[in-house]
Amino acid sequence: NAGVTQTPKFQVLKTGQSMTLQCAQDMNHNSMYWYRQDPGMGLRLIYYSASEGTTDKGEVPNGYNVSRLNKREFSLRLESAAPSQTSVYFCASSVVVRTNYGYTFGSGTRLTVV
Amino acid sequence: GDSVTQMEGPVTLSEEAFLTINCTYTATGYPSLFWYVQYPGEGLQLLLKATKADDKGSNKGFEATYRKETTSFHLEKGSVQVSDSAVYFCALSDRDNQGGKLIFGQGTELSVKP
């Protein structure tokens, strides 16, 4: 049972390059999320998908796009990378049944933009 | 909007010392509260949670009580171990919030010395 799988684990980009971060979950969760983690700022939500076929902006969506390809997969795209997007990116998925929250995080993608 | 504030780190303790990490929140609804732990190089793992006022979450010797009157969810452990060295995140999720998004504090780094 893999949980949430993110690829790649590490990436270095030049300013202006594009790339897609992949995320897949095998827990049949409805909701999926992309967060970025920066020192002293905790995790901030970039985009989320409450269910298959829907996506919504989070706190810091500028410079990113997402695709909920199917129930399992939720990708994050940087169209033109900037040094300010250097960060660690985490994908997560969740199921919320009444008050029982089940969140699972991937192990992260460390992105450096030079 | 909803927010979470944690005490700043890093926190350095000797093994077997008592740990408190303060967490306060602001929310318009009736949030569920969480503590997540991140070990070096890994993703976030749920440590404990509480879904309503006066609930106490506990796991691995850690405890936190949901205090609505003081809007707090402080993390405590009676005797820390070197293996507890990690970054701890307080988070909330408003059950009325579509998609079950998590809002995180900035994280508190704990270092336990032998």
mmCIF file of C-alpha atoms in Angstrom:
data_model
loop_
_atom_site.group_PDB
_atom_site.id
_atom_site.type_symbol
_atom_site.label_atom_id
_atom_site.label_comp_id
_atom_site.label_asym_id
_atom_site.label_seq_id
_atom_site.Cartn_x
_atom_site.Cartn_y
_atom_site.Cartn_z
ATOM 1 C CA ASN A 1 0.000 0.000 0.000
ATOM 2 C CA ALA A 2 1.995 2.991 -1.308
ATOM 3 C CA GLY A 3 -0.226 5.832 -0.008
ATOM 4 C CA VAL A 4 0.712 9.082 -1.777
ATOM 5 C CA THR A 5 3.531 8.933 -4.317
ATOM 6 C CA GLN A 6 5.261 12.052 -5.628
ATOM 7 C CA THR A 7 7.731 12.311 -8.471
ATOM 8 C CA PRO A 8 10.383 13.507 -8.835
ATOM 9 C CA LYS A 9 11.973 13.746 -5.381
ATOM 10 C CA PHE A 10 14.511 16.367 -6.437
ATOM 11 C CA GLN A 11 14.651 18.801 -9.365
ATOM 12 C CA VAL A 12 16.790 21.734 -10.413
ATOM 13 C CA LEU A 13 15.351 24.114 -13.000
ATOM 14 C CA LYS A 14 16.639 27.179 -14.735
ATOM 15 C CA THR A 15 14.554 30.343 -14.563
ATOM 16 C CA GLY A 16 11.882 30.246 -17.257
ATOM 17 C CA GLN A 17 11.818 26.462 -17.647
ATOM 18 C CA SER A 18 8.621 24.521 -17.151
ATOM 19 C CA MET A 19 7.937 21.269 -15.366
ATOM 20 C CA THR A 20 5.156 19.132 -13.952
ATOM 21 C CA LEU A 21 5.156 17.554 -10.512
ATOM 22 C CA GLN A 22 3.245 14.297 -10.404
ATOM 23 C CA CYS A 23 1.185 12.943 -7.535
ATOM 24 C CA ALA A 24 -0.819 9.744 -7.259
ATOM 25 C CA GLN A 25 -2.742 8.151 -4.381
ATOM 26 C CA ASP A 26 -4.074 4.629 -4.075
ATOM 27 C CA MET A 27 -6.428 5.092 -1.108
ATOM 28 C CA ASN A 28 -9.527 6.065 -3.086
ATOM 29 C CA HIS A 29 -9.532 9.514 -1.460
ATOM 30 C CA ASN A 30 -11.778 12.152 -2.964
ATOM 31 C CA SER A 31 -9.737 15.241 -2.096
ATOM 32 C CA MET A 32 -6.168 16.067 -3.099
ATOM 33 C CA TYR A 33 -3.935 19.034 -2.335
ATOM 34 C CA TRP A 34 -0.655 20.699 -3.250
ATOM 35 C CA TYR A 35 1.260 22.564 -0.536
ATOM 36 C CA ARG A 36 4.599 24.309 -0.536
ATOM 37 C CA GLN A 37 6.850 24.436 2.502
ATOM 38 C CA ASP A 38 9.201 27.343 3.089
ATOM 39 C CA PRO A 39 11.354 28.021 6.165
ATOM 40 C CA GLY A 40 9.448 29.846 8.902
ATOM 41 C CA MET A 41 6.192 29.821 6.942
ATOM 42 C CA GLY A 42 4.821 26.354 7.516
ATOM 43 C CA LEU A 43 2.891 24.765 4.673
ATOM 44 C CA ARG A 44 0.829 26.948 2.398
ATOM 45 C CA LEU A 45 -1.889 25.621 0.130
ATOM 46 C CA ILE A 46 -1.323 26.187 -3.580
ATOM 47 C CA TYR A 47 -4.320 24.391 -5.127
ATOM 48 C CA TYR A 48 -6.721 21.708 -4.105
ATOM 49 C CA SER A 49 -9.249 19.389 -5.662
ATOM 50 C CA ALA A 50 -12.227 18.541 -3.478
ATOM 51 C CA SER A 51 -13.365 15.838 -5.873
ATOM 52 C CA GLU A 52 -12.586 14.450 -9.295
ATOM 53 C CA GLY A 53 -13.302 17.081 -11.938
ATOM 54 C CA THR A 54 -12.943 20.116 -9.647
ATOM 55 C CA THR A 55 -9.981 22.291 -8.721
ATOM 56 C CA ASP A 56 -9.748 25.465 -6.659
ATOM 57 C CA LYS A 57 -7.108 28.014 -5.744
ATOM 58 C CA GLY A 58 -5.512 28.002 -2.350
ATOM 59 C CA GLU A 59 -3.498 30.656 -0.576
ATOM 60 C CA VAL A 60 -0.595 30.967 -3.065
ATOM 61 C CA PRO A 61 -1.745 29.893 -6.565
ATOM 62 C CA ASN A 62 0.124 32.437 -8.688
ATOM 63 C CA GLY A 63 2.596 30.861 -11.112
ATOM 64 C CA TYR A 64 1.041 27.390 -10.876
ATOM 65 C CA ASN A 65 -1.592 25.320 -12.632
ATOM 66 C CA VAL A 66 -3.072 21.970 -11.699
ATOM 67 C CA SER A 67 -4.842 19.067 -13.341
ATOM 68 C CA ARG A 68 -6.958 16.444 -11.630
ATOM 69 C CA LEU A 69 -6.405 13.796 -14.239
ATOM 70 C CA ASN A 70 -8.618 11.198 -12.538
ATOM 71 C CA LYS A 71 -9.467 10.240 -8.978
ATOM 72 C CA ARG A 72 -5.938 8.962 -8.332
ATOM 73 C CA GLU A 73 -3.760 11.655 -9.911
ATOM 74 C CA PHE A 74 -3.282 15.376 -9.273
ATOM 75 C CA SER A 75 -0.433 17.168 -11.041
ATOM 76 C CA LEU A 76 1.111 20.588 -10.432
ATOM 77 C CA ARG A 77 2.637 22.537 -13.308
ATOM 78 C CA LEU A 78 5.072 25.422 -13.261
ATOM 79 C CA GLU A 79 4.831 27.099 -16.662
ATOM 80 C CA SER A 80 7.772 29.479 -16.259
ATOM 81 C CA ALA A 81 9.784 28.752 -13.142
ATOM 82 C CA ALA A 82 11.068 31.609 -10.988
ATOM 83 C CA PRO A 83 13.603 31.582 -8.119
ATOM 84 C CA SER A 84 10.728 32.440 -5.724
ATOM 85 C CA GLN A 85 9.305 28.995 -6.474
ATOM 86 C CA THR A 86 12.306 27.296 -4.900
ATOM 87 C CA SER A 87 10.641 25.250 -2.180
ATOM 88 C CA VAL A 88 9.663 21.804 -1.014
ATOM 89 C CA TYR A 89 6.344 20.712 -2.495
ATOM 90 C CA PHE A 90 4.021 18.266 -0.806
ATOM 91 C CA CYS A 91 1.043 16.510 -2.244
ATOM 92 C CA ALA A 92 -1.642 15.202 0.089
ATOM 93 C CA SER A 93 -4.937 13.421 -0.131
ATOM 94 C CA SER A 94 -7.803 13.121 2.297
ATOM 95 C CA VAL A 95 -11.138 11.622 3.075
ATOM 96 C CA VAL A 96 -13.521 13.407 5.403
ATOM 97 C CA VAL A 97 -16.309 11.351 6.860
ATOM 98 C CA ARG A 98 -18.193 13.371 9.481
ATOM 99 C CA THR A 99 -15.392 14.345 11.875
ATOM 100 C CA ASN A 100 -12.991 11.586 10.919
ATOM 101 C CA TYR A 101 -10.260 13.229 8.932
ATOM 102 C CA GLY A 102 -7.779 11.027 7.111
ATOM 103 C CA TYR A 103 -4.973 13.021 5.560
ATOM 104 C CA THR A 104 -1.932 11.380 3.980
ATOM 105 C CA PHE A 105 1.105 13.290 2.723
ATOM 106 C CA GLY A 106 3.663 12.335 0.118
ATOM 107 C CA SER A 107 7.358 12.503 0.902
ATOM 108 C CA GLY A 108 7.880 15.753 -0.995
ATOM 109 C CA THR A 109 9.649 17.197 -4.026
ATOM 110 C CA ARG A 110 12.584 19.484 -3.372
ATOM 111 C CA LEU A 111 12.682 22.041 -6.208
ATOM 112 C CA THR A 112 15.478 24.534 -6.786
ATOM 113 C CA VAL A 113 15.133 27.254 -9.429
ATOM 114 C CA VAL A 114 18.403 28.931 -10.395
ATOM 115 C CA GLY B 1 -9.560 34.211 7.536
ATOM 116 C CA ASP B 2 -8.646 31.207 9.625
ATOM 117 C CA SER B 3 -5.097 31.081 10.951
ATOM 118 C CA VAL B 4 -2.773 29.180 13.280
ATOM 119 C CA THR B 5 0.069 30.628 15.349
ATOM 120 C CA GLN B 6 2.775 28.494 16.964
ATOM 121 C CA MET B 7 5.572 29.373 19.318
ATOM 122 C CA GLU B 8 8.783 30.053 17.491
ATOM 123 C CA GLY B 9 11.616 27.618 17.548
ATOM 124 C CA PRO B 10 14.022 26.079 17.578
ATOM 125 C CA VAL B 11 13.367 24.480 20.943
ATOM 126 C CA THR B 12 16.291 22.599 22.470
ATOM 127 C CA LEU B 13 15.708 20.234 25.394
ATOM 128 C CA SER B 14 17.626 17.594 27.258
ATOM 129 C CA GLU B 15 16.381 14.020 27.162
ATOM 130 C CA GLU B 16 13.568 13.353 29.692
ATOM 131 C CA ALA B 17 12.641 17.042 29.918
ATOM 132 C CA PHE B 18 9.033 18.238 29.748
ATOM 133 C CA LEU B 19 7.866 19.616 26.427
ATOM 134 C CA THR B 20 5.268 22.268 25.667
ATOM 135 C CA ILE B 21 4.746 23.748 22.219
ATOM 136 C CA ASN B 22 2.121 26.463 22.210
ATOM 137 C CA CYS B 23 -0.483 26.725 19.471
ATOM 138 C CA THR B 24 -3.357 29.187 19.181
ATOM 139 C CA TYR B 25 -5.859 29.529 16.400
ATOM 140 C CA THR B 26 -8.387 31.891 14.849
ATOM 141 C CA ALA B 27 -11.397 30.392 13.115
ATOM 142 C CA THR B 28 -14.899 31.534 12.291
ATOM 143 C CA GLY B 29 -16.440 28.062 12.329
ATOM 144 C CA TYR B 30 -15.927 24.961 14.466
ATOM 145 C CA PRO B 31 -12.556 23.593 13.411
ATOM 146 C CA SER B 32 -10.904 20.294 14.017
ATOM 147 C CA LEU B 33 -7.351 20.639 15.312
ATOM 148 C CA PHE B 34 -4.273 18.589 14.519
ATOM 149 C CA TRP B 35 -0.617 18.155 15.330
ATOM 150 C CA TYR B 36 1.621 16.846 12.579
ATOM 151 C CA VAL B 37 5.254 15.784 12.894
ATOM 152 C CA GLN B 38 7.914 15.933 10.207
ATOM 153 C CA TYR B 39 11.116 13.966 10.675
ATOM 154 C CA PRO B 40 14.185 15.041 8.684
ATOM 155 C CA GLY B 41 13.800 14.381 4.966
ATOM 156 C CA GLU B 42 10.286 13.023 5.287
ATOM 157 C CA GLY B 43 6.719 14.128 4.724
ATOM 158 C CA LEU B 44 4.234 15.014 7.445
ATOM 159 C CA GLN B 45 2.638 12.405 9.662
ATOM 160 C CA LEU B 46 -0.431 12.890 11.798
ATOM 161 C CA LEU B 47 0.540 12.851 15.471
ATOM 162 C CA LEU B 48 -2.840 13.505 17.094
ATOM 163 C CA LYS B 49 -6.113 15.287 16.561
ATOM 164 C CA ALA B 50 -9.183 16.644 18.362
ATOM 165 C CA THR B 51 -12.467 17.363 16.666
ATOM 166 C CA LYS B 52 -14.465 19.287 19.297
ATOM 167 C CA ALA B 53 -14.013 21.464 22.352
ATOM 168 C CA ASP B 54 -12.518 19.759 25.441
ATOM 169 C CA ASP B 55 -11.423 16.731 23.427
ATOM 170 C CA LYS B 56 -7.933 15.468 24.243
ATOM 171 C CA GLY B 57 -5.849 13.940 21.481
ATOM 172 C CA SER B 58 -2.999 11.650 22.451
ATOM 173 C CA ASN B 59 -0.403 9.466 20.750
ATOM 174 C CA LYS B 60 3.120 8.219 21.523
ATOM 175 C CA GLY B 61 3.137 10.042 24.883
ATOM 176 C CA PHE B 62 2.117 13.376 23.329
ATOM 177 C CA GLU B 63 -1.109 15.079 24.361
ATOM 178 C CA ALA B 64 -3.068 18.177 23.374
ATOM 179 C CA THR B 65 -6.426 19.458 24.606
ATOM 180 C CA TYR B 66 -8.826 21.485 22.453
ATOM 181 C CA ARG B 67 -9.528 24.638 24.492
ATOM 182 C CA LYS B 68 -12.240 26.704 22.855
ATOM 183 C CA GLU B 69 -12.249 29.392 25.568
ATOM 184 C CA THR B 70 -8.573 30.191 24.968
ATOM 185 C CA THR B 71 -8.548 29.086 21.302
ATOM 186 C CA SER B 72 -5.527 26.914 22.020
ATOM 187 C CA PHE B 73 -4.239 23.424 21.315
ATOM 188 C CA HIS B 74 -0.876 23.196 23.086
ATOM 189 C CA LEU B 75 1.251 20.088 22.553
ATOM 190 C CA GLU B 76 2.791 18.445 25.638
ATOM 191 C CA LYS B 77 4.962 15.462 26.460
ATOM 192 C CA GLY B 78 6.149 14.538 29.909
ATOM 193 C CA SER B 79 9.551 13.093 28.980
ATOM 194 C CA VAL B 80 11.069 13.684 25.556
ATOM 195 C CA GLN B 81 13.505 11.368 23.824
ATOM 196 C CA VAL B 82 16.215 12.022 21.246
ATOM 197 C CA SER B 83 13.970 10.291 18.710
ATOM 198 C CA ASP B 84 11.365 13.061 19.180
ATOM 199 C CA SER B 85 13.654 15.537 17.403
ATOM 200 C CA ALA B 86 11.577 16.803 14.486
ATOM 201 C CA VAL B 87 9.501 19.729 13.276
ATOM 202 C CA TYR B 88 5.994 19.927 14.746
ATOM 203 C CA PHE B 89 3.106 21.628 12.962
ATOM 204 C CA CYS B 90 -0.199 22.684 14.445
ATOM 205 C CA ALA B 91 -3.059 22.772 11.931
ATOM 206 C CA LEU B 92 -6.791 23.285 11.702
ATOM 207 C CA SER B 93 -9.510 22.293 9.326
ATOM 208 C CA ASP B 94 -12.942 23.832 9.380
ATOM 209 C CA ARG B 95 -15.468 21.052 8.902
ATOM 210 C CA ASP B 96 -17.681 23.503 7.045
ATOM 211 C CA ASN B 97 -14.823 24.286 4.700
ATOM 212 C CA GLN B 98 -15.380 22.639 1.383
ATOM 213 C CA GLY B 99 -12.604 20.280 0.475
ATOM 214 C CA GLY B 100 -11.352 19.853 4.037
ATOM 215 C CA LYS B 101 -8.337 22.113 3.578
ATOM 216 C CA LEU B 102 -5.701 22.204 6.295
ATOM 217 C CA ILE B 103 -4.282 25.507 7.531
ATOM 218 C CA PHE B 104 -0.861 25.168 9.156
ATOM 219 C CA GLY B 105 1.148 27.087 11.661
ATOM 220 C CA GLN B 106 4.736 27.930 10.810
ATOM 221 C CA GLY B 107 6.185 24.874 12.509
ATOM 222 C CA THR B 108 8.367 24.484 15.610
ATOM 223 C CA GLU B 109 11.665 22.661 15.370
ATOM 224 C CA LEU B 110 12.473 20.493 18.393
ATOM 225 C CA SER B 111 15.970 19.252 19.102
ATOM 226 C CA VAL B 112 16.475 16.806 21.979
ATOM 227 C CA LYS B 113 20.017 16.304 23.271
ATOM 228 C CA PRO B 114 21.188 13.143 25.057
#
